[in-house]
CSV table of C-alpha atoms in Angstrom, one decimal:
chain,number,residue,atom,x,y,z
A,284,MET,CA,11.4,22.8,17.1
A,285,PRO,CA,10.2,20.6,14.1
A,286,SER,CA,8.2,17.5,14.6
A,287,ARG,CA,9.7,14.1,14.9
A,288,THR,CA,9.5,11.6,12.0
A,289,LEU,CA,6.4,9.5,12.7
A,290,LEU,CA,5.6,6.2,11.0
A,291,ASN,CA,2.4,4.3,10.0
A,292,TYR,CA,2.0,1.0,11.9
A,293,LEU,CA,-0.1,-2.0,11.2
A,294,PRO,CA,-3.0,-2.7,13.6
A,295,GLU,CA,-1.6,-6.1,14.5
A,296,GLU,CA,1.8,-4.6,15.2
A,297,VAL,CA,0.2,-2.2,17.7
A,298,SER,CA,-1.9,-4.8,19.4
A,299,ALA,CA,1.2,-7.0,20.0
A,300,HIS,CA,2.7,-4.4,22.4
A,301,THR,CA,0.9,-5.3,25.6
A,302,THR,CA,3.6,-6.1,28.2
A,303,SER,CA,5.6,-4.1,30.7
A,304,ASN,CA,8.6,-4.4,28.4
A,305,SER,CA,6.8,-2.8,25.5
A,306,CYS,CA,3.4,-1.2,26.0
A,307,TRP,CA,1.7,0.9,23.3
A,308,VAL,CA,-1.8,2.5,23.3
A,309,THR,CA,-3.8,4.4,20.7
A,310,LEU,CA,-6.0,7.4,20.8
A,311,GLY,CA,-7.8,7.5,17.5
A,312,SER,CA,-5.2,6.9,14.9
A,313,ASN,CA,-2.3,8.1,17.0
A,314,VAL,CA,0.1,5.5,18.5
A,315,TYR,CA,1.9,6.0,21.8
A,316,ASP,CA,4.7,4.1,23.4
A,317,VAL,CA,4.0,4.4,27.1
A,318,THR,CA,6.4,1.8,28.4
A,319,ASP,CA,8.5,4.3,30.3
A,320,PHE,CA,5.5,5.8,31.9
A,321,LEU,CA,4.1,2.6,33.4
A,322,GLU,CA,5.8,3.0,36.8
A,323,ALA,CA,5.0,6.7,37.0
A,324,HIS,CA,1.3,6.4,36.3
A,325,PRO,CA,-0.6,7.6,39.4
A,326,GLY,CA,-3.0,4.7,39.2
A,327,GLY,CA,-0.3,2.1,38.7
A,328,GLY,CA,1.1,0.5,35.6
A,329,ASP,CA,-1.3,-2.4,35.7
A,330,LEU,CA,-4.2,-0.1,34.7
A,331,ILE,CA,-2.4,1.0,31.6
A,332,LEU,CA,-1.4,-2.6,30.7
A,333,GLU,CA,-5.1,-3.5,30.7
A,334,TYR,CA,-5.3,-1.3,27.6
A,335,GLY,CA,-2.1,-2.3,26.0
A,336,GLY,CA,-2.4,-2.4,22.3
A,337,LYS,CA,-5.9,-0.8,22.5
A,338,ASP,CA,-7.6,2.6,22.2
A,339,VAL,CA,-7.7,4.6,25.5
A,340,GLY,CA,-10.0,7.4,24.3
A,341,ALA,CA,-13.1,6.2,26.1
A,342,ILE,CA,-11.4,5.5,29.4
A,343,MET,CA,-9.6,8.8,29.4
A,344,ARG,CA,-12.9,10.6,28.9
A,345,ASP,CA,-14.7,8.6,31.5
A,346,GLU,CA,-14.8,10.9,34.5
A,347,SER,CA,-16.5,8.2,36.7
A,348,SER,CA,-13.4,6.1,36.3
A,349,HIS,CA,-10.6,8.7,36.5
A,350,VAL,CA,-10.3,12.3,35.7
A,351,HIS,CA,-7.4,12.8,33.3
A,352,PRO,CA,-6.0,16.4,33.4
A,353,GLU,CA,-4.4,18.1,30.4
A,354,SER,CA,-1.0,17.0,31.6
A,355,ALA,CA,-2.0,13.4,30.8
A,356,TYR,CA,-2.5,14.3,27.2
A,357,GLU,CA,0.8,16.2,27.2
A,358,ILE,CA,2.5,13.0,28.4
A,359,LEU,CA,0.9,11.1,25.6
A,360,ASN,CA,2.2,13.7,23.2
A,361,ASP,CA,5.7,13.2,24.5
A,362,ASN,CA,5.4,9.5,23.6
A,363,LEU,CA,3.8,9.7,20.2
A,364,ILE,CA,5.6,7.3,17.8
A,365,GLY,CA,3.3,7.2,14.8
A,366,PHE,CA,-0.1,6.4,13.4
A,367,VAL,CA,-2.4,3.5,12.6
A,368,ALA,CA,-5.0,3.7,9.9
A,369,THR,CA,-8.3,2.9,11.7
A,370,ASP,CA,-11.4,1.7,9.9
A,371,PRO,CA,-13.1,5.2,9.9
A,372,VAL,CA,-10.0,6.7,8.4
A,373,LEU,CA,-9.8,4.0,5.7
A,374,GLU,CA,-13.5,4.4,4.9
A,375,THR,CA,-13.0,8.1,4.4
A,376,ALA,CA,-10.0,7.5,2.1
A,377,VAL,CA,-12.0,5.0,0.1
A,378,ASP,CA,-14.8,7.6,-0.5
A,379,SER,CA,-12.3,10.3,-1.3
A,380,ASP,CA,-11.4,11.7,-4.7
A,381,HIS,CA,-7.9,12.3,-3.4
A,382,PRO,CA,-7.0,9.5,-0.9
A,383,GLN,CA,-3.3,10.7,-1.0
A,384,ASN,CA,-4.5,13.7,1.1
A,385,ILE,CA,-5.4,11.2,3.9
A,386,LEU,CA,-2.9,8.3,3.6
A,387,PRO,CA,-0.2,7.8,4.7
A,388,LEU,CA,-1.1,9.5,8.0
A,389,PRO,CA,-1.1,12.2,9.1
A,390,PRO,CA,-3.4,13.8,6.6
A,391,ASN,CA,-2.7,17.1,5.0
A,392,GLN,CA,-5.1,20.0,5.5
A,393,ASP,CA,-7.5,18.9,2.7
A,394,GLY,CA,-7.4,15.4,4.1
A,395,ALA,CA,-8.2,16.6,7.6
A,396,GLN,CA,-11.1,18.6,6.3
A,397,GLU,CA,-12.5,15.4,4.6
A,398,LEU,CA,-12.1,13.5,7.8
A,399,GLY,CA,-14.1,16.2,9.6
A,400,THR,CA,-16.8,16.2,6.9
A,401,ASN,CA,-17.2,12.5,7.2
A,402,GLY,CA,-17.3,12.4,11.0
A,403,ALA,CA,-13.9,10.8,11.3
A,404,ALA,CA,-12.0,13.8,12.6
A,405,ALA,CA,-11.9,12.3,16.1
A,406,GLN,CA,-9.6,9.6,14.6
A,407,VAL,CA,-7.0,12.3,14.0
A,408,PRO,CA,-7.2,14.4,17.2
A,409,THR,CA,-6.6,18.1,17.1
A,410,GLU,CA,-7.2,18.8,20.7
A,411,GLY,CA,-5.6,17.3,23.8
A,412,ALA,CA,-3.4,14.6,22.3
A,413,ILE,CA,-2.6,15.8,18.8
A,414,ALA,CA,-0.7,14.4,15.9
A,415,THR,CA,2.5,16.1,16.7
A,416,THR,CA,5.0,16.7,19.5
A,417,PRO,CA,4.0,19.4,22.1
A,418,THR,CA,6.6,21.8,20.6
A,419,ALA,CA,5.6,21.4,17.0
A,420,SER,CA,3.9,24.1,15.0
A,421,GLU,CA,0.5,23.8,13.4
A,422,GLU,CA,2.1,23.4,10.0
A,423,ASP,CA,4.0,20.3,11.1
A,424,LEU,CA,0.7,18.4,11.2
A,425,TYR,CA,0.6,18.3,7.5
A,426,ARG,CA,4.2,17.7,6.5
A,427,GLU,CA,5.4,14.9,4.3
A,428,THR,CA,8.1,12.6,5.7
A,429,ASP,CA,11.2,14.6,6.6
A,430,ALA,CA,13.8,12.6,4.7
A,431,ALA,CA,16.8,13.6,6.9
A,432,LYS,CA,15.0,13.0,10.2
A,433,ASP,CA,13.5,9.7,9.0
A,434,PHE,CA,17.0,8.4,8.0
A,435,SER,CA,18.6,9.7,11.2
A,436,GLU,CA,15.9,8.1,13.5
A,437,HIS,CA,15.3,4.8,11.7
A,438,GLU,CA,18.6,4.4,9.8
A,439,PHE,CA,16.7,2.9,6.8
A,440,LEU,CA,16.7,5.0,3.6
A,441,ASN,CA,17.2,8.7,2.9
A,442,LEU,CA,14.4,9.7,0.6
A,443,ASP,CA,16.4,12.6,-0.8
A,444,LYS,CA,19.1,10.3,-2.2
A,445,PRO,CA,18.9,7.5,-4.9
A,446,LEU,CA,17.2,4.6,-3.2
A,447,LEU,CA,18.4,1.7,-5.2
A,448,MET,CA,22.1,1.9,-4.3
A,449,GLN,CA,21.2,2.6,-0.7
A,450,VAL,CA,19.4,-0.7,-0.6
A,451,TRP,CA,22.2,-2.5,-2.4
A,452,ASN,CA,24.9,-1.2,-0.1
A,453,SER,CA,23.0,-1.1,3.1
A,454,GLY,CA,23.7,-4.5,4.6
A,455,PHE,CA,20.1,-4.6,5.9
A,456,LYS,CA,19.0,-7.8,7.5
A,457,LYS,CA,15.8,-9.2,6.1
A,458,ASP,CA,13.6,-8.7,9.2
A,459,PHE,CA,14.7,-5.1,9.6
A,460,TYR,CA,14.2,-4.4,5.9
A,461,LEU,CA,10.7,-5.9,5.8
A,462,GLU,CA,9.7,-4.1,9.0
A,463,GLN,CA,10.7,-0.8,7.5
A,464,VAL,CA,9.5,-1.2,3.9
A,465,HIS,CA,6.0,-2.0,4.9
A,466,ARG,CA,5.7,1.3,6.9
A,467,ALA,CA,4.4,3.8,4.4
A,468,ARG,CA,6.2,7.1,3.8
A,469,GLN,CA,5.2,10.1,1.8
A,470,TYR,CA,7.6,11.9,-0.4
A,471,LYS,CA,7.6,15.7,-1.1
A,472,ASN,CA,4.1,16.7,-2.3
A,473,GLY,CA,3.3,13.1,-3.1
A,474,GLY,CA,6.1,13.1,-5.8
A,475,SER,CA,8.6,10.4,-6.7
A,476,ALA,CA,11.7,9.9,-4.7
A,477,PRO,CA,14.9,9.3,-6.7
A,478,LEU,CA,15.5,5.6,-7.5
A,479,PHE,CA,18.5,5.5,-9.8
A,480,GLY,CA,19.6,9.1,-9.6
A,481,ASN,CA,20.8,9.1,-13.2
A,482,GLN,CA,19.5,9.0,-16.8
A,483,LEU,CA,17.7,5.7,-16.0
A,484,GLU,CA,15.3,7.4,-13.6
A,485,PHE,CA,12.6,7.9,-16.3
A,486,LEU,CA,12.4,4.1,-16.8
A,487,SER,CA,11.1,3.7,-13.3
A,488,LYS,CA,8.3,6.2,-13.7
A,489,THR,CA,5.1,5.6,-15.7
A,490,ALA,CA,1.9,7.6,-15.9
A,491,TRP,CA,-1.2,5.4,-15.7
A,492,TRP,CA,-2.4,6.4,-19.2
A,493,VAL,CA,0.8,5.0,-20.8
A,494,ILE,CA,-0.5,1.5,-20.2
A,495,PRO,CA,-3.7,1.6,-22.4
A,496,VAL,CA,-2.0,3.9,-24.9
A,497,VAL,CA,1.0,1.5,-25.4
A,498,TRP,CA,-0.7,-1.9,-25.0
A,499,LEU,CA,-4.3,-1.6,-26.2
A,500,PRO,CA,-3.1,-1.2,-29.9
A,501,CYS,CA,-0.9,-4.3,-29.5
A,502,VAL,CA,-3.9,-6.3,-28.0
A,503,ALA,CA,-6.2,-5.1,-30.8
A,504,TYR,CA,-3.7,-6.1,-33.5
A,505,GLY,CA,-3.0,-9.5,-31.9
A,506,SER,CA,-6.7,-10.1,-31.4
A,507,TRP,CA,-7.5,-9.2,-35.0
A,508,TYR,CA,-4.7,-11.5,-36.3
A,509,ALA,CA,-5.9,-14.4,-34.1
A,510,TYR,CA,-9.5,-13.9,-35.1
A,511,GLY,CA,-8.5,-14.2,-38.8
A,512,GLY,CA,-6.8,-17.5,-38.2
A,513,LEU,CA,-9.7,-19.2,-36.3
A,514,PRO,CA,-12.6,-20.9,-37.9
A,515,SER,CA,-15.4,-19.0,-36.0
A,516,ALA,CA,-16.0,-15.9,-34.0
A,517,LEU,CA,-17.3,-18.1,-31.2
A,518,GLN,CA,-14.0,-20.0,-30.9
A,519,PHE,CA,-12.1,-16.7,-30.9
A,520,VAL,CA,-14.3,-15.2,-28.1
A,521,ALA,CA,-14.0,-18.4,-26.0
A,522,TYR,CA,-10.2,-18.6,-26.2
A,523,TRP,CA,-9.8,-14.8,-25.7
A,524,MET,CA,-12.1,-14.9,-22.6
A,525,THR,CA,-10.1,-17.9,-21.3
A,526,GLY,CA,-7.0,-15.7,-21.3
A,527,PHE,CA,-8.9,-12.8,-19.8
A,528,GLY,CA,-10.1,-15.1,-17.0
A,529,LEU,CA,-6.7,-16.7,-16.4
A,530,TRP,CA,-5.2,-13.2,-15.8
A,531,SER,CA,-7.0,-12.9,-12.5
A,532,LEU,CA,-5.2,-16.1,-11.3
A,533,ILE,CA,-1.9,-14.8,-12.7
A,534,GLU,CA,-2.5,-11.4,-10.9
A,535,TYR,CA,-3.0,-13.2,-7.6
A,536,GLY,CA,-0.1,-15.6,-8.1
A,537,MET,CA,2.4,-12.9,-9.0
A,538,HIS,CA,1.2,-10.5,-6.2
A,539,ARG,CA,1.4,-13.2,-3.6
A,540,GLY,CA,4.2,-15.5,-4.9
A,541,LEU,CA,6.6,-13.0,-6.4
A,542,PHE,CA,5.9,-9.5,-5.0
A,543,HIS,CA,5.1,-10.7,-1.5
A,544,VAL,CA,7.5,-13.6,-1.0
A,545,ASP,CA,8.5,-12.1,2.3
A,546,LYS,CA,8.9,-15.3,4.3
A,547,TYR,CA,11.1,-16.9,1.7
A,548,LEU,CA,13.1,-13.8,0.7
A,549,PRO,CA,16.8,-14.6,0.7
A,550,ASP,CA,18.5,-12.7,3.5
A,551,ASN,CA,21.1,-11.1,1.2
A,552,ARG,CA,21.5,-7.9,-0.8
A,553,VAL,CA,20.4,-9.5,-4.1
A,554,GLY,CA,17.1,-10.8,-2.7
A,555,ILE,CA,16.4,-7.6,-0.8
A,556,THR,CA,17.2,-5.3,-3.7
A,557,ALA,CA,15.1,-7.4,-6.1
A,558,HIS,CA,12.2,-7.3,-3.7
A,559,PHE,CA,12.5,-3.5,-3.3
A,560,LEU,CA,12.6,-3.0,-7.1
A,561,LEU,CA,9.7,-5.3,-7.8
A,562,HIS,CA,7.2,-4.2,-5.1
A,563,GLY,CA,8.9,-3.0,-1.9
A,564,ILE,CA,9.2,0.6,-3.2
A,565,HIS,CA,5.4,0.6,-3.8
A,566,HIS,CA,4.6,-0.3,-0.2
A,567,TYR,CA,7.3,2.1,1.0
A,568,LEU,CA,5.8,5.0,-1.0
A,569,PRO,CA,2.3,3.8,-1.8
A,570,MET,CA,1.0,7.2,-3.0
A,571,ASP,CA,3.7,7.7,-5.6
A,572,ARG,CA,1.5,8.1,-8.6
A,573,TYR,CA,4.3,7.4,-11.1
A,574,ARG,CA,5.3,4.1,-9.6
A,575,LEU,CA,1.8,2.5,-9.4
A,576,VAL,CA,1.7,0.9,-12.9
A,577,MET,CA,4.3,-1.3,-14.4
A,578,PRO,CA,6.9,0.4,-16.7
A,579,PRO,CA,6.6,-1.0,-20.2
A,580,ALA,CA,10.2,-2.2,-20.2
A,581,LEU,CA,9.7,-4.3,-17.1
A,582,PHE,CA,6.4,-5.6,-18.5
A,583,VAL,CA,8.1,-6.9,-21.6
A,584,VAL,CA,10.5,-8.8,-19.4
A,585,LEU,CA,7.7,-10.3,-17.3
A,586,ALA,CA,5.4,-11.0,-20.2
A,587,ALA,CA,7.9,-12.8,-22.4
A,588,PRO,CA,7.7,-16.1,-20.4
A,589,PHE,CA,3.9,-16.0,-20.5
A,590,TRP,CA,4.0,-15.6,-24.3
A,591,LYS,CA,6.2,-18.7,-24.4
A,592,LEU,CA,3.9,-20.5,-21.9
A,593,ALA,CA,0.7,-19.8,-23.9
A,594,HIS,CA,2.3,-21.2,-27.1
A,595,THR,CA,3.5,-24.2,-25.1
A,596,VAL,CA,0.2,-25.0,-23.5
A,597,PHE,CA,-1.8,-24.4,-26.7
A,598,TYR,CA,0.8,-25.8,-28.9
A,599,TRP,CA,-1.6,-27.3,-31.5
A,600,ASP,CA,-2.7,-23.9,-32.9
A,601,TRP,CA,-0.7,-20.6,-33.0
A,602,TYR,CA,-3.8,-18.6,-33.4
A,603,VAL,CA,-5.5,-20.1,-30.3
A,604,ALA,CA,-2.4,-19.3,-28.2
A,605,THR,CA,-2.3,-15.8,-29.5
A,606,ALA,CA,-6.0,-15.2,-28.7
A,607,VAL,CA,-5.5,-16.5,-25.1
A,608,PHE,CA,-2.4,-14.3,-24.7
A,609,CYS,CA,-4.2,-11.2,-25.9
A,610,GLY,CA,-7.1,-11.8,-23.6
A,611,GLY,CA,-4.6,-12.1,-20.7
A,612,ILE,CA,-2.9,-8.9,-21.7
A,613,PHE,CA,-6.2,-7.1,-21.8
A,614,GLY,CA,-6.8,-8.4,-18.2
A,615,TYR,CA,-3.4,-6.9,-17.3
A,616,ILE,CA,-4.4,-3.5,-18.7
A,617,CYS,CA,-7.5,-3.6,-16.6
A,618,TYR,CA,-5.5,-4.6,-13.6
A,619,ASP,CA,-2.9,-1.8,-13.8
A,620,CYS,CA,-5.5,0.9,-14.5
A,621,THR,CA,-7.6,-0.3,-11.7
A,622,HIS,CA,-4.6,-0.3,-9.4
A,623,TYR,CA,-3.9,3.3,-10.1
A,624,PHE,CA,-7.5,4.4,-9.7
A,625,LEU,CA,-7.8,2.5,-6.4
A,626,HIS,CA,-5.0,4.7,-5.1
A,627,HIS,CA,-5.8,8.0,-6.7
A,628,LYS,CA,-9.3,8.2,-8.1
A,629,LYS,CA,-12.8,7.7,-6.9
A,630,ILE,CA,-14.7,5.2,-9.1
A,631,PRO,CA,-18.4,5.7,-8.7
A,632,THR,CA,-19.5,2.0,-8.4
A,633,ALA,CA,-20.2,0.0,-5.2
A,634,TYR,CA,-17.9,-2.8,-6.5
A,635,HIS,CA,-14.9,-0.6,-7.0
A,636,ARG,CA,-15.5,1.2,-3.7
A,637,GLN,CA,-15.3,-2.2,-2.0
A,638,LEU,CA,-12.1,-3.0,-4.0
A,639,ARG,CA,-10.6,0.3,-2.9
A,640,SER,CA,-11.3,-0.3,0.8
A,641,TYR,CA,-9.9,-3.8,0.4
A,642,HIS,CA,-6.7,-2.7,-1.3
A,643,LEU,CA,-6.1,0.2,1.1
A,644,LYS,CA,-6.4,-2.3,4.0
A,645,HIS,CA,-3.8,-4.5,2.3
A,646,HIS,CA,-1.4,-1.5,2.4
A,647,TYR,CA,-2.2,0.0,5.8
A,648,SER,CA,-3.5,-2.9,7.9
A,649,ASP,CA,-2.4,-6.3,6.6
A,650,SER,CA,0.2,-6.7,3.9
A,651,GLU,CA,0.3,-10.5,4.4
A,652,ASN,CA,-3.2,-11.0,3.0
A,653,GLY,CA,-5.5,-9.4,0.4
A,654,PHE,CA,-3.5,-10.1,-2.8
A,655,GLY,CA,-6.3,-9.7,-5.2
A,656,VAL,CA,-6.5,-6.2,-6.8
A,657,THR,CA,-9.3,-6.6,-9.4
A,658,SER,CA,-11.1,-9.3,-7.5
A,659,LYS,CA,-11.2,-11.0,-4.1
A,660,PHE,CA,-12.0,-14.4,-5.7
A,661,TRP,CA,-8.6,-16.1,-5.4
A,662,ASP,CA,-8.1,-14.7,-1.9
A,663,ARG,CA,-11.2,-16.6,-0.9
A,664,VAL,CA,-10.1,-19.8,-2.7
A,665,PHE,CA,-6.6,-19.7,-1.1
A,666,GLY,CA,-7.6,-18.4,2.4
A,667,THR,CA,-6.0,-15.0,2.2
A,668,GLU,CA,-9.1,-12.8,2.2
A,669,LEU,CA,-9.0,-9.8,4.4
A,670,ALA,CA,-11.7,-9.5,7.1
A,671,MET,CA,-13.5,-6.3,6.2
A,672,PRO,CA,-15.7,-4.4,8.7
A,673,VAL,CA,-19.4,-3.9,8.0
A,674,PRO,CA,-19.4,-0.4,6.4
A,675,LYS,CA,-21.0,2.3,8.6
A,676,ARG,CA,-22.7,4.9,6.5
A,677,ILE,CA,-22.9,8.4,8.0
A,678,LYS,CA,-26.2,10.1,7.6
A,679,THR,CA,-26.2,13.7,6.5
């Protein structure tokens, strides 16, 4: 029998299930719904409720408290509903050259080996309570989301069919849509699920290297042109750097105020479909390497108002406005390339390692905070900074 479709949950979502009406517990990164077992627990349901929303690994191993037989782990297996990315798992993904092997959970075989090498294997148990149903085969531990089963169980989207028209015709209510779209799925071999299902499909996919190849020459030409129209190199550098600095605020503002406008999202098909196209698909399939950077066609649409804004604010000098705009576009190039590398490559600097940990936590722990991608600065200013654990380095 194949395994069930299992989702990735946010830590705060797990910790909210602490009552007799809905009681979840965790063991490592596995999440179990034990609500139906409360009355049948030999020690009484109150003992389980004490650990509602918490990890039960220590108490289940504590022989002085209560000896748990193998059947207890089998019961947990029966009630496995998904995974939660714990800090050790996130730290391993941050250090990995291939984080897509680890996230979304469960990891594939290479990811499981990395977790073991870094001392985090206990977070994805392979004995006792394991990341599968009792009747699943070993291969099922490392399968991508089963599209048909995921659709059958959650009635959200079928990953094997064009996603856009499914969202448009779905009739989803906003709360249901947001709950599902922020639970990461993994398409076949980390590939790209169909969005349009027609000749427009290529417009939605962009390799990361397209961004510098297409836009760096434009920035270089615009910068050269602006430099020629300004009285000094110092003025050009000052205005260009102004644009570069302003980009970090634009990056934060767009990520928070446009891409994550969840609370104010219209509860209708237009609002939900627009949300899915702009950013929802990225949280739904965060390891899709061809939908991590902005397609050039979409970038032109979004950049046009900023070109007009730059020439409105700096109305007194066309060359000044162009220098500011070019600095901002260079900031965008840095942002998009950084975003791709945070998901798929290991950058060997302490700063980028912190950014990677920060961004993965945004995806797998708290999508309502942590909107900065290239910097945490504006998160600190506006009170949306993610609380990060003190990193624990494993001695070898």
